[in-house]
Short mmCIF file of C-alpha atoms and ligand atoms in Angstrom, two decimals:
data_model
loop_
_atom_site.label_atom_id
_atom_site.label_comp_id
_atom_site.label_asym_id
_atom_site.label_seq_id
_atom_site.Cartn_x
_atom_site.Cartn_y
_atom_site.Cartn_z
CA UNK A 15 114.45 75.20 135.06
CA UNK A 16 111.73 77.89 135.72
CA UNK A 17 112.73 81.73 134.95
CA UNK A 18 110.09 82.54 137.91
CA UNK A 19 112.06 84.08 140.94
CA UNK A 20 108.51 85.83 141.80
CA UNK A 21 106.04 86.68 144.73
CA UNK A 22 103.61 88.99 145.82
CA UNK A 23 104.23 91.19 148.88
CA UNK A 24 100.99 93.49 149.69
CA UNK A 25 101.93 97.43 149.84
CA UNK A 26 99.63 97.87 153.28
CA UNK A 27 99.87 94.44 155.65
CA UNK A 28 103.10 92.81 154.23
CA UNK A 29 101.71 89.62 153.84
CA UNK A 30 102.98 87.34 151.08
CA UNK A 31 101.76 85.05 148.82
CA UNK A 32 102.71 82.73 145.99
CA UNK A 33 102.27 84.61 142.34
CA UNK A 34 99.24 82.60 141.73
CA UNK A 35 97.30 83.25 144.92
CA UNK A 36 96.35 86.66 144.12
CA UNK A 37 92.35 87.37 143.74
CA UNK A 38 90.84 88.71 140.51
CA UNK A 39 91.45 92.13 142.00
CA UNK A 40 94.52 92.31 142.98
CA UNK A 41 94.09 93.05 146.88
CA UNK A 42 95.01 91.60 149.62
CA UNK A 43 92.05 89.31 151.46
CA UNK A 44 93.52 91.05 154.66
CA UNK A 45 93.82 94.84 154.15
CA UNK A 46 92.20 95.47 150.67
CA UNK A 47 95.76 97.05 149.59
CA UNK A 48 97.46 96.26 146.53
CA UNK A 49 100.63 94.02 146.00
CA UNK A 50 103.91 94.79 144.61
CA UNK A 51 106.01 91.55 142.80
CA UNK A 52 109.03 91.15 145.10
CA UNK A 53 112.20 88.92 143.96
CA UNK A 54 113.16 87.16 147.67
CA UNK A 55 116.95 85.51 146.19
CA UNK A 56 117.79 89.59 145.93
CA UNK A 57 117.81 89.89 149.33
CA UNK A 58 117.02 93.30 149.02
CA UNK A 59 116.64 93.84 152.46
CA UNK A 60 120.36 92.40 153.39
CA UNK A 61 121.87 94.38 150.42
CA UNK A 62 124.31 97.03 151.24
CA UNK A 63 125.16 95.69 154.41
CA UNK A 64 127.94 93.47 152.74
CA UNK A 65 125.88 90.51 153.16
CA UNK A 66 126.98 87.66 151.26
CA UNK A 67 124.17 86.74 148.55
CA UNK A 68 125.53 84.29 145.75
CA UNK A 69 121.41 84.70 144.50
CA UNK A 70 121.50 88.48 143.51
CA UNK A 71 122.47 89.29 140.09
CA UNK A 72 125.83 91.26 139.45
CA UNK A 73 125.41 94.89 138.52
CA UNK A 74 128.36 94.23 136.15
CA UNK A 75 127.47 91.58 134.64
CA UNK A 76 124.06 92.86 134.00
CA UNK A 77 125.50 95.77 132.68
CA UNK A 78 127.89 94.51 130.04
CA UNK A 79 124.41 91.60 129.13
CA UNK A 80 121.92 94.17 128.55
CA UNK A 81 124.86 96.21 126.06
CA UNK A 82 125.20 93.24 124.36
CA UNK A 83 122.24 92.08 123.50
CA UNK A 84 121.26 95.57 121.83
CA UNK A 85 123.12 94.15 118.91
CA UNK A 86 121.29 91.01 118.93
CA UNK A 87 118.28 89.59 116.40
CA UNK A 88 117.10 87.51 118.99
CA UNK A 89 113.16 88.29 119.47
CA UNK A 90 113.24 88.86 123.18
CA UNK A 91 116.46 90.97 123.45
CA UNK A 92 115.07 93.32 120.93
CA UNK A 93 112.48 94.01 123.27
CA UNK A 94 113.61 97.02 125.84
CA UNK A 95 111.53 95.15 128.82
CA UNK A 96 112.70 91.81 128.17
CA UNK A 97 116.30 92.79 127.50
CA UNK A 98 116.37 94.02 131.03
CA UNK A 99 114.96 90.41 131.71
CA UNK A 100 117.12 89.58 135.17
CA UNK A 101 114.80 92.49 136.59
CA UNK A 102 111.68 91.00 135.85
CA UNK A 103 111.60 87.19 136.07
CA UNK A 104 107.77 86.82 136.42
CA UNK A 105 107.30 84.01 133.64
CA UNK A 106 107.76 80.36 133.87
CA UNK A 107 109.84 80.80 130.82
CA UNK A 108 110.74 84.05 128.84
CA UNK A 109 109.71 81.85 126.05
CA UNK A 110 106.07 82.46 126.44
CA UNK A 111 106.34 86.58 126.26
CA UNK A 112 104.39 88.10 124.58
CA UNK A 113 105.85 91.38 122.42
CA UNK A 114 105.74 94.18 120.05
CA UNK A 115 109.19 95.25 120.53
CA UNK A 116 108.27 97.74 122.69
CA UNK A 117 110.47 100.08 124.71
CA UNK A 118 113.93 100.99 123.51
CA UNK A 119 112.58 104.61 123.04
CA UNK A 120 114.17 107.83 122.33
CA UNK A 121 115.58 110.31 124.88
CA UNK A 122 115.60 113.77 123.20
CA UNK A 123 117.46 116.59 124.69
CA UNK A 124 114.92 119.70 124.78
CA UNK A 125 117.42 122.59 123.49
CA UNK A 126 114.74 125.07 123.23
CA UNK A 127 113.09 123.94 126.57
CA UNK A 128 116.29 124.12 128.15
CA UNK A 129 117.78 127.48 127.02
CA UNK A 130 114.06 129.25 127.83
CA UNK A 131 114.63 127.95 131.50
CA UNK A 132 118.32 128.25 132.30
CA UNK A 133 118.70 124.59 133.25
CA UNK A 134 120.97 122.80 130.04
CA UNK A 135 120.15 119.36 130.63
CA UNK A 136 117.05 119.08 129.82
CA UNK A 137 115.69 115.86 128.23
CA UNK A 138 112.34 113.48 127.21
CA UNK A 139 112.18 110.13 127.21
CA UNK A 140 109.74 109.68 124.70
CA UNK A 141 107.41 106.64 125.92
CA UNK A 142 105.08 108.07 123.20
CA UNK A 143 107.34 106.18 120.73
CA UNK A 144 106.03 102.42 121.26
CA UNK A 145 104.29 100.28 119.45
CA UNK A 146 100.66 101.42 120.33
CA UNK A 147 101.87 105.11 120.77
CA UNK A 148 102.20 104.99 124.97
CA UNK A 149 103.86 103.89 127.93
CA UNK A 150 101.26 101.49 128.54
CA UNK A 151 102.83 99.28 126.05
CA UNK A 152 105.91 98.24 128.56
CA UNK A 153 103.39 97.25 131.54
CA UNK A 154 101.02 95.27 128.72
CA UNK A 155 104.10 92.97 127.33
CA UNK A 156 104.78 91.72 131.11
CA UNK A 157 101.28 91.69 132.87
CA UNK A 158 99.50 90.00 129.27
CA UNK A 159 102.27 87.55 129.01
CA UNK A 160 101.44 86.49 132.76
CA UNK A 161 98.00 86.29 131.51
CA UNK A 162 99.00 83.88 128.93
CA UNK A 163 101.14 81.72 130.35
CA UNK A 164 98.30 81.16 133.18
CA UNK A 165 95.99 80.21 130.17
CA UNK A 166 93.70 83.21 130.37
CA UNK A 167 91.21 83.36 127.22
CA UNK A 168 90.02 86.53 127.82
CA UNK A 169 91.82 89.69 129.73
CA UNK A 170 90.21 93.56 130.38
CA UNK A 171 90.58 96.84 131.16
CA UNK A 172 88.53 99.62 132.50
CA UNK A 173 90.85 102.57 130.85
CA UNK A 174 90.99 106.10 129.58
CA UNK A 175 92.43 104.84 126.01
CA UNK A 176 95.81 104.38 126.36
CA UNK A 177 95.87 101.13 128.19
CA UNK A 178 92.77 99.70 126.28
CA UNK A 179 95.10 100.66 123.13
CA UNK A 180 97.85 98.29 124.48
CA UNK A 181 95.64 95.79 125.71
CA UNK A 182 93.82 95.47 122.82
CA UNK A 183 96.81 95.01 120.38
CA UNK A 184 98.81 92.22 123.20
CA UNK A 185 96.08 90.68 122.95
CA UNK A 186 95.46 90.45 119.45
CA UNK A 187 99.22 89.28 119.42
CA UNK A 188 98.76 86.69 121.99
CA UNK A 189 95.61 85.48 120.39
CA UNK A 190 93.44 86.02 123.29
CA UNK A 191 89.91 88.18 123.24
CA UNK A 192 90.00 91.56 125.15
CA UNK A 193 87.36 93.64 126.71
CA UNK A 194 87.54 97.24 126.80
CA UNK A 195 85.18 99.69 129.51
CA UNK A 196 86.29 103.26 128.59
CA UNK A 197 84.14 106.83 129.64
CA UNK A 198 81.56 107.80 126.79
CA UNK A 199 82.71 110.21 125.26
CA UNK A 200 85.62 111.21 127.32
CA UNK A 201 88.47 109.49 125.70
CA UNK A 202 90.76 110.72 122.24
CA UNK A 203 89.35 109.16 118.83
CA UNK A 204 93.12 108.02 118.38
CA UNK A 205 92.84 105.72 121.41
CA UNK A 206 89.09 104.47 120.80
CA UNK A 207 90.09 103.54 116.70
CA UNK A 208 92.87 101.43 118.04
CA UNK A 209 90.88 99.01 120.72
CA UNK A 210 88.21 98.73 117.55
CA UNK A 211 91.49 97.85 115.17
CA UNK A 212 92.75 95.61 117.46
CA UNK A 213 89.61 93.53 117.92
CA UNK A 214 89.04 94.09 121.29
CA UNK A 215 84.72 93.70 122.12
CA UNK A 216 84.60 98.00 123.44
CA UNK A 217 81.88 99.09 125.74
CA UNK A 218 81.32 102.91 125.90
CA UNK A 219 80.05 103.04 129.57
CA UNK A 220 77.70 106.42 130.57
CA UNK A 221 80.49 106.89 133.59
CA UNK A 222 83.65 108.40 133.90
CA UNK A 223 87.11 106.42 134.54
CA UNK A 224 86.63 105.78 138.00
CA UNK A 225 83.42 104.07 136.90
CA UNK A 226 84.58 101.98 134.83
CA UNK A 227 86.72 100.81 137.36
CA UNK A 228 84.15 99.60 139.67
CA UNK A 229 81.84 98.21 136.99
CA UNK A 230 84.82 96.14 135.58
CA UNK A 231 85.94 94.94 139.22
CA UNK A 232 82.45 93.05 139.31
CA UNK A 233 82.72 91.50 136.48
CA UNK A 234 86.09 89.86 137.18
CA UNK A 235 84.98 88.57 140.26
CA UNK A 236 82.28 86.40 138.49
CA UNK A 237 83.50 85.52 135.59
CA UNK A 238 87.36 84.08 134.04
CA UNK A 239 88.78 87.16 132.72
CA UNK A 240 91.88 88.43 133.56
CA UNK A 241 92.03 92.19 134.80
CA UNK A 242 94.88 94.03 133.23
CA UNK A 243 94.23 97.55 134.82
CA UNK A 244 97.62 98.91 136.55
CA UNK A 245 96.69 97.18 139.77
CA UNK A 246 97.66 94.14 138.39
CA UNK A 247 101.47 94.30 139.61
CA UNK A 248 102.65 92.46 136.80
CA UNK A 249 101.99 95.84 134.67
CA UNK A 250 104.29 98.01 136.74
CA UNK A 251 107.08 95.11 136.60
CA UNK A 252 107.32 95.98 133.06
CA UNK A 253 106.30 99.82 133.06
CA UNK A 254 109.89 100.13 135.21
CA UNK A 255 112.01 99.07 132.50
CA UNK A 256 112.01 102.92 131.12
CA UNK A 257 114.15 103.54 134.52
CA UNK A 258 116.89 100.99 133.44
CA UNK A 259 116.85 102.59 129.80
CA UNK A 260 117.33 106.19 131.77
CA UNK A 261 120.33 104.96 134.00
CA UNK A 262 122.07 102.76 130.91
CA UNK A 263 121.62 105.97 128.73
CA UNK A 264 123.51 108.93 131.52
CA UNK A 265 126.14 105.60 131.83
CA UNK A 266 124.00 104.36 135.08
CA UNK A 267 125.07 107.81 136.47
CA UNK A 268 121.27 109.12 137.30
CA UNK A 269 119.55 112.76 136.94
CA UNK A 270 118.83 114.75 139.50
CA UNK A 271 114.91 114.78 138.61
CA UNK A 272 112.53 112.73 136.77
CA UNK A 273 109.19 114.39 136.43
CA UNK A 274 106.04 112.21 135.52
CA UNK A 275 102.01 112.51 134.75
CA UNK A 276 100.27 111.31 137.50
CA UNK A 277 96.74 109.58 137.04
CA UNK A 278 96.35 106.21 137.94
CA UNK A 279 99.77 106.44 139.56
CA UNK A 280 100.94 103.48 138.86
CA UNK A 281 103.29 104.81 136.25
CA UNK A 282 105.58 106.70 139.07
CA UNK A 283 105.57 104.11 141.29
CA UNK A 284 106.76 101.72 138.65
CA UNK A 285 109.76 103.96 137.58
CA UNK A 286 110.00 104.27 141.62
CA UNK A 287 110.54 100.64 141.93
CA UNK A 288 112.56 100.27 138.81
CA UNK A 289 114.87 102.52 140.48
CA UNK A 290 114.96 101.55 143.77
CA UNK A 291 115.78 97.97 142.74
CA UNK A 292 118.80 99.22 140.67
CA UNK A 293 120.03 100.93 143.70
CA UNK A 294 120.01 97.86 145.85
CA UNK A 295 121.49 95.73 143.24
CA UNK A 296 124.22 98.36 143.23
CA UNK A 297 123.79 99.14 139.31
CA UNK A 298 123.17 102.70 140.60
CA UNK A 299 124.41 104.92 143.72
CA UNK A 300 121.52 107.19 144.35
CA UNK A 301 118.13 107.84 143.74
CA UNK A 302 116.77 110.44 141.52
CA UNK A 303 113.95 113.07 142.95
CA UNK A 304 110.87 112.05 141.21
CA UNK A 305 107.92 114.34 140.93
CA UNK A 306 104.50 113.89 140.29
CA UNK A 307 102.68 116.36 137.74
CA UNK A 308 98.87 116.36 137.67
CA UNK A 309 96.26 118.40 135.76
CA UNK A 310 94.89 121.56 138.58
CA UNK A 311 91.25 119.61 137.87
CA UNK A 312 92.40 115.85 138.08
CA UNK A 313 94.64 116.51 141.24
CA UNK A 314 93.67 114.16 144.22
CA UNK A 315 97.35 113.36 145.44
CA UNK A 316 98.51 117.04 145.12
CA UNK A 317 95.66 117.77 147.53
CA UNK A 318 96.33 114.75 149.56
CA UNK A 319 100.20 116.05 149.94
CA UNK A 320 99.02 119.34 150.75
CA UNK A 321 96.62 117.88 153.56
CA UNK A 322 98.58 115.63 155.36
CA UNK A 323 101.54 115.35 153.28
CA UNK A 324 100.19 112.10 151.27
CA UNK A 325 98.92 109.81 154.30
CA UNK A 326 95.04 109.60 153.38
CA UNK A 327 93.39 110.55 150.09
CA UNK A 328 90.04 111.71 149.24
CA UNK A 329 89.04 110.87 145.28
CA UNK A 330 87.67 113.84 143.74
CA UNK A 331 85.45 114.41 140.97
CA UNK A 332 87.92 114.88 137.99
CA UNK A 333 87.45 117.08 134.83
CA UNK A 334 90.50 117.95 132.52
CA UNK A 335 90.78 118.07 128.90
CA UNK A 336 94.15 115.75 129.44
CA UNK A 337 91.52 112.81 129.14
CA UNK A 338 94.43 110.60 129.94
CA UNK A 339 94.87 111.78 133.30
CA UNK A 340 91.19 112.33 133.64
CA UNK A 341 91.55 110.60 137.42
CA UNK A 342 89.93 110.96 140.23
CA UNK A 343 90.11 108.14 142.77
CA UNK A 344 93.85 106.48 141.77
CA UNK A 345 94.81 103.03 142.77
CA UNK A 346 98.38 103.31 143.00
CA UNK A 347 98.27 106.78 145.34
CA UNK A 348 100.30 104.76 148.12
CA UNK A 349 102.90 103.59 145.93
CA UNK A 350 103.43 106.74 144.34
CA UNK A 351 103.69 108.90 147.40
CA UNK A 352 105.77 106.54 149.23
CA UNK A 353 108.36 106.68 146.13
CA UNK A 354 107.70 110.88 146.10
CA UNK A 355 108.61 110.76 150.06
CA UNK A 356 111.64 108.42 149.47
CA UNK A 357 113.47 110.58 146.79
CA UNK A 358 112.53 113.90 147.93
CA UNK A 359 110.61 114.64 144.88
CA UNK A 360 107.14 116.46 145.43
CA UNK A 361 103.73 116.64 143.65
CA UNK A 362 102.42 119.57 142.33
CA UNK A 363 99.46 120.62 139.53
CA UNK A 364 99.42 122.85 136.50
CA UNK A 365 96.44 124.85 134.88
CA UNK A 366 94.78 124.13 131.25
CA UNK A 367 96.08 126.46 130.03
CA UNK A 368 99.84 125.67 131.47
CA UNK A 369 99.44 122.27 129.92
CA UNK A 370 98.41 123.63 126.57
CA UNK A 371 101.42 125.85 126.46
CA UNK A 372 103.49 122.94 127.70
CA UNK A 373 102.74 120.81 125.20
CA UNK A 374 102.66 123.43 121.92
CA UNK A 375 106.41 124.35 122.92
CA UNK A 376 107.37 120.87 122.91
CA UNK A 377 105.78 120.51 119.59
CA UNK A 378 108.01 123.75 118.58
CA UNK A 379 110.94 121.31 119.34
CA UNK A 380 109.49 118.94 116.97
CA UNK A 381 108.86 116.33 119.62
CA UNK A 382 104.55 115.52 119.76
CA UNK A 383 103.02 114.35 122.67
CA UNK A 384 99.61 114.10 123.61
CA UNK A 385 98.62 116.86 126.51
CA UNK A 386 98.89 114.15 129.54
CA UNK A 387 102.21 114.11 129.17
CA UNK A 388 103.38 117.97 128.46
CA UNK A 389 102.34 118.53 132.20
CA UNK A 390 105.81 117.32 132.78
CA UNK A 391 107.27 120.21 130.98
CA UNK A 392 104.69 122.86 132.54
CA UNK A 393 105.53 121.36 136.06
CA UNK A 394 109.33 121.62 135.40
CA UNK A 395 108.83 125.53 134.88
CA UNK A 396 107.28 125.81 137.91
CA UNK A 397 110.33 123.57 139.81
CA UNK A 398 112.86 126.11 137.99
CA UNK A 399 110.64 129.38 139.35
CA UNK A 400 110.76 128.63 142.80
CA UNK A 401 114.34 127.03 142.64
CA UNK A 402 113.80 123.19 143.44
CA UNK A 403 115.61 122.52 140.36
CA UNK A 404 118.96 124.31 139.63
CA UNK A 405 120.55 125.35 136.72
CA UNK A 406 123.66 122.71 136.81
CA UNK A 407 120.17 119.78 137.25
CA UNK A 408 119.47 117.11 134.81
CA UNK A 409 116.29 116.69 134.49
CA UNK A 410 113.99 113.60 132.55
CA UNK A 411 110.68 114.43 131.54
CA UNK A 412 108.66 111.25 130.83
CA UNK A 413 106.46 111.72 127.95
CA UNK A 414 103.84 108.96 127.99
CA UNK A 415 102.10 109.49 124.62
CA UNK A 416 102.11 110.26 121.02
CA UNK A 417 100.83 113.71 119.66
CA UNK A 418 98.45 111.58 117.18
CA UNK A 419 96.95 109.91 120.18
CA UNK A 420 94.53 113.13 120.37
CA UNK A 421 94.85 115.01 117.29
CA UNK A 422 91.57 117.19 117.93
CA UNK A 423 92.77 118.31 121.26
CA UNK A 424 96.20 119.80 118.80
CA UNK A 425 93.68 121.78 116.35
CA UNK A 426 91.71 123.29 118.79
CA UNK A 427 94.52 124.70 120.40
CA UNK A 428 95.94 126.18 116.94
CA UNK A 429 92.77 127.05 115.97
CA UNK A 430 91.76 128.85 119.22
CA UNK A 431 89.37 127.02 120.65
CA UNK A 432 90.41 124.86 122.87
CA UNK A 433 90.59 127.40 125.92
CA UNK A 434 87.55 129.40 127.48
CA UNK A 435 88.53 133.41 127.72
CA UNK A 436 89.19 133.44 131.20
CA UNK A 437 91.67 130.18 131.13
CA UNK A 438 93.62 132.09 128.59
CA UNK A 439 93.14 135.22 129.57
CA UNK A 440 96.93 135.53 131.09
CA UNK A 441 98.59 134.09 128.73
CA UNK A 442 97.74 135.64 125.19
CA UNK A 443 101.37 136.58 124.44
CA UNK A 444 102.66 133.03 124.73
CA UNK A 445 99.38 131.53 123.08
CA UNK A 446 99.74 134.14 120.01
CA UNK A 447 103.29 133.21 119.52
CA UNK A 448 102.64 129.40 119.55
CA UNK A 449 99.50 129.34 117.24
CA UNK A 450 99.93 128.19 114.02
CA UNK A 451 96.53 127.44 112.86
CA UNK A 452 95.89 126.54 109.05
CA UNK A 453 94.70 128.69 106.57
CA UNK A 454 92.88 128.65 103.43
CA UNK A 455 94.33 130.03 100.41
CA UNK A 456 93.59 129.91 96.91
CA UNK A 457 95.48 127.17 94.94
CA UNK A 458 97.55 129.51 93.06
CA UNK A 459 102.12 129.96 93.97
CA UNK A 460 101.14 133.94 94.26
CA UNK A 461 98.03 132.94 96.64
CA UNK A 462 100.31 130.83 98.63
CA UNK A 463 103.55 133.44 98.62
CA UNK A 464 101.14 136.52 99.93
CA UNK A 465 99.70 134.45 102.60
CA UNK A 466 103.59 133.31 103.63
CA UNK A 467 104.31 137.13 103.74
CA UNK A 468 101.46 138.10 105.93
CA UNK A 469 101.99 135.67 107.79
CA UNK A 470 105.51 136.11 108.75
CA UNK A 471 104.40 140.00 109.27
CA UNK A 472 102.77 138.67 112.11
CA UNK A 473 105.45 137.12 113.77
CA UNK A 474 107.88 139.44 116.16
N1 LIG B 25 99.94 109.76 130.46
C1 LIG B 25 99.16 109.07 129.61
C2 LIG B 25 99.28 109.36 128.17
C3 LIG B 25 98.25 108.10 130.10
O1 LIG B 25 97.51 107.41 129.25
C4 LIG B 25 98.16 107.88 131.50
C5 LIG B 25 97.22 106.91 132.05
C6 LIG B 25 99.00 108.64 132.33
C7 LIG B 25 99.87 109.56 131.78
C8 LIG B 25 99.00 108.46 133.80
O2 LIG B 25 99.68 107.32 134.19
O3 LIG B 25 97.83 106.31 135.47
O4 LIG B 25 100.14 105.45 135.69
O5 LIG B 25 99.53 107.67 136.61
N2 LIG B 25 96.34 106.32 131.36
C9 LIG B 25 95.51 105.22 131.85
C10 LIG B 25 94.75 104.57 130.72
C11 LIG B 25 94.81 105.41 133.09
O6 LIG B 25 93.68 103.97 130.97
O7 LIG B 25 95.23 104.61 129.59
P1 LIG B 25 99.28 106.64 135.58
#
């Protein structure tokens, strides 16, 4: 018996189509949109209206499965996207996943976070903590195993070095060759070391992200590679899987607020879907607000919200030093604003010098995270200001990567040089406090003690 329940249902024209009809580029021959995987037995549609449906899974069963196989030494369950498997039957057989283990990552309550802002429940879920060091790893398990099990030889990514990352090491795991198109020079060293230590063939392109897009679109038109860039809707199947771990953590009770990094967008409009399907299966009562955090100079859906409240876009030329988020013209826009409209959540942007901040208090609560995702912290502050989020809130930051993703952007920043004047310029009280850059001192215990003193001196 096949574990495939899958098809494809395009975002703009509704048209459907088996899982193997899709194009090389993922959009639809009819409107050029992209497609989302739908599950018809769910009868999503008929759910809640006490229509019978012996086809959709039970919430409770699900429930007390997914517990269970926590304790388990099977390969697949100690996955946290394939033991959520019921919500993602894409493969002909589970067998033929590919994995790293990935997901199952830590939710940290931000004490320090929470007590500066008057809101208690506070907390990250720290996607920074998988295999590769980012989200991307949850989305590369599901779309690469498709990829496989289709008997793909070669799979690619345009990417701005977190997805190449993931790619690259799948791959490697699957035994299939990978090509990588990232920016020149616009990507961390973290993220470029690990396509080159995973094997994957990497092509520095004289273009930003958005280039590399289109340059890579061509390629898989003409020749057998499989694109594995997030509008391949097998990627976002397993990218919602940090949803599930959310609701099973709060006791599928969910927060009020989930805020997330917006680039691509794919990532919001995963955990969108993730969540929306849990609703209509009945494993959860209500939908959480999520909202959309992007850098001030990477910020094409903020504008298009503030225009005409998310209907059109225009892709803008983006500059940030967030290179993750380093966006201009995102694929998954639609997705992510219809999810944004659907929960009540909003989008909004925050400064370099916000995310800096951000992302050096976080560090102060001894969780790293690379600066893409401390915009989620430097948006919440600005949700608490004006009073969207209130005191009694819970609120889930999703942290997408590790600190040691983009270690240089972290010394600049202690060591002062990582702003211009005027960027800092407000904010030298909060950057004074925060920097702790590292000092040289002779190799003697008095050297060492004298430096200690004057350094505490400095401290209020
Ligand atoms: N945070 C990090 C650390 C990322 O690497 C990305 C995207 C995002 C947030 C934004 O997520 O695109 O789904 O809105 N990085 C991609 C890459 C584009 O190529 O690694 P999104």
């Amino acid at each position: 018996m096949s574990d495939n329940l899958h098809q494809l249902r395009c975002f703009g024209c509704g048209v459907r189509i088996r899982g193997d009809e899709a194009g090389s580029i993922f959009r639809c021959k009819d409107c050029g949109d992209l497609f989302e995987v739908e599950y018809p037995g769910w009868d999503l549609a008929g759910a809640g209206k006490g229509l019978p449906n012996t086809d959709r899974p039970n919430a409770g069963a699900l429930k007390w499965l997914w517990r269970e196989r926590r304790a388990s030494g099977e390969l697949l369950d100690r996955s946290g996207v394939w033991r959520f498997r019921e919500m993602l039957p894409i493969l002909n057989s589970f067998g033929n996943a590919v994995t790293l283990q990935e997901g199952n990552t830590p939710l940290y309550h931000l004490r320090r976070a929470a007590k500066a802002l008057g809101v208690d429940q506070i907390y990250a879920k720290h996607q920074g903590m998988n295999p590769t060091g980012s989200f991307k790893d949850t989305g590369m398990t599901s779309a690469l195993s498709v990829a496989k099990e289709r008997g793909y030889e070669w799979v690619a990514c345009a990417s701005t070095g977190n997805t190449s990352a993931a790619m690259a090491a799948y791959a490697a795991r699957a035994g299939l060759r990978s090509l990588v198109l990232i920016p020149q020079g616009k990507i961390a060293w973290g993220k470029l070391a690990q396509s080159m230590d995973y094997g994957a063939v990497t092509c520095q392109l004289q273009t930003d992200f958005d280039g590399c897009v289109k340059v890579l679109s061509t390629i898989v038109q003409e020749a057998p590679i499989y694109l594995l860039n997030s509008v391949n809707p097998y990627r976002l199947e397993g990218q919602k899987t940090p949803a599930l771990e959310i609701a099973e953590y709060f006791d599928w009770s969910v927060p009020e607020h989930i805020l997330v990094p917006g680039g691509n967008l794919a990532n919001s409009a995963a955990l969108g879907k993730g969540l929306r399907e849990m609703k209509a299966l009945g494993l959860i009562s209500r939908l959480p607000k999520i909202t959309v955090i992007q850098a001030e100079g990477a910020n094409p859906l903020v504008r298009s919200f503030l225009k005409d409240d998310g209907q059109t876009i225009e892709p803008v030329t983006a500059n940030t030093r967030a290179t993750a988020i380093r966006i201009g013209n995102p694929a998954s826009w639609r997705k992510a604003a219809r999810i944004i409209h659907e929960t009540g959540g909003w989008c909004l942007d925050v400064s370099e010098a916000e995310i800096a901040i951000a992302k050096a208090e976080l560090g102060r609560e001894g969780i790293g995270s690379e600066p893409a995702s401390a915009v989620t912290l430097a948006g919440l502050k600005k949700l608490v200001a004006d009073g969207r989020v209130a005191p009694s809130d819970t609120v889930v930051l999703l942290l997408t990567g590790h600190t040691l993703k983009d270690s240089d952007y972290t010394i600049d920043f202690h060591r002062g040089t990582l702003l211009e004047a005027d960027e800092a310029a407000p904010w030298l009280p909060e950057l004074a406090a925060l920097r702790r850059n590292a000092v040289e001192v002779e190799a003697t215990p008095q050297a060492v003690l004298t430096a200690l003193k004057e350094i505490q001196s400095r401290w209020v």
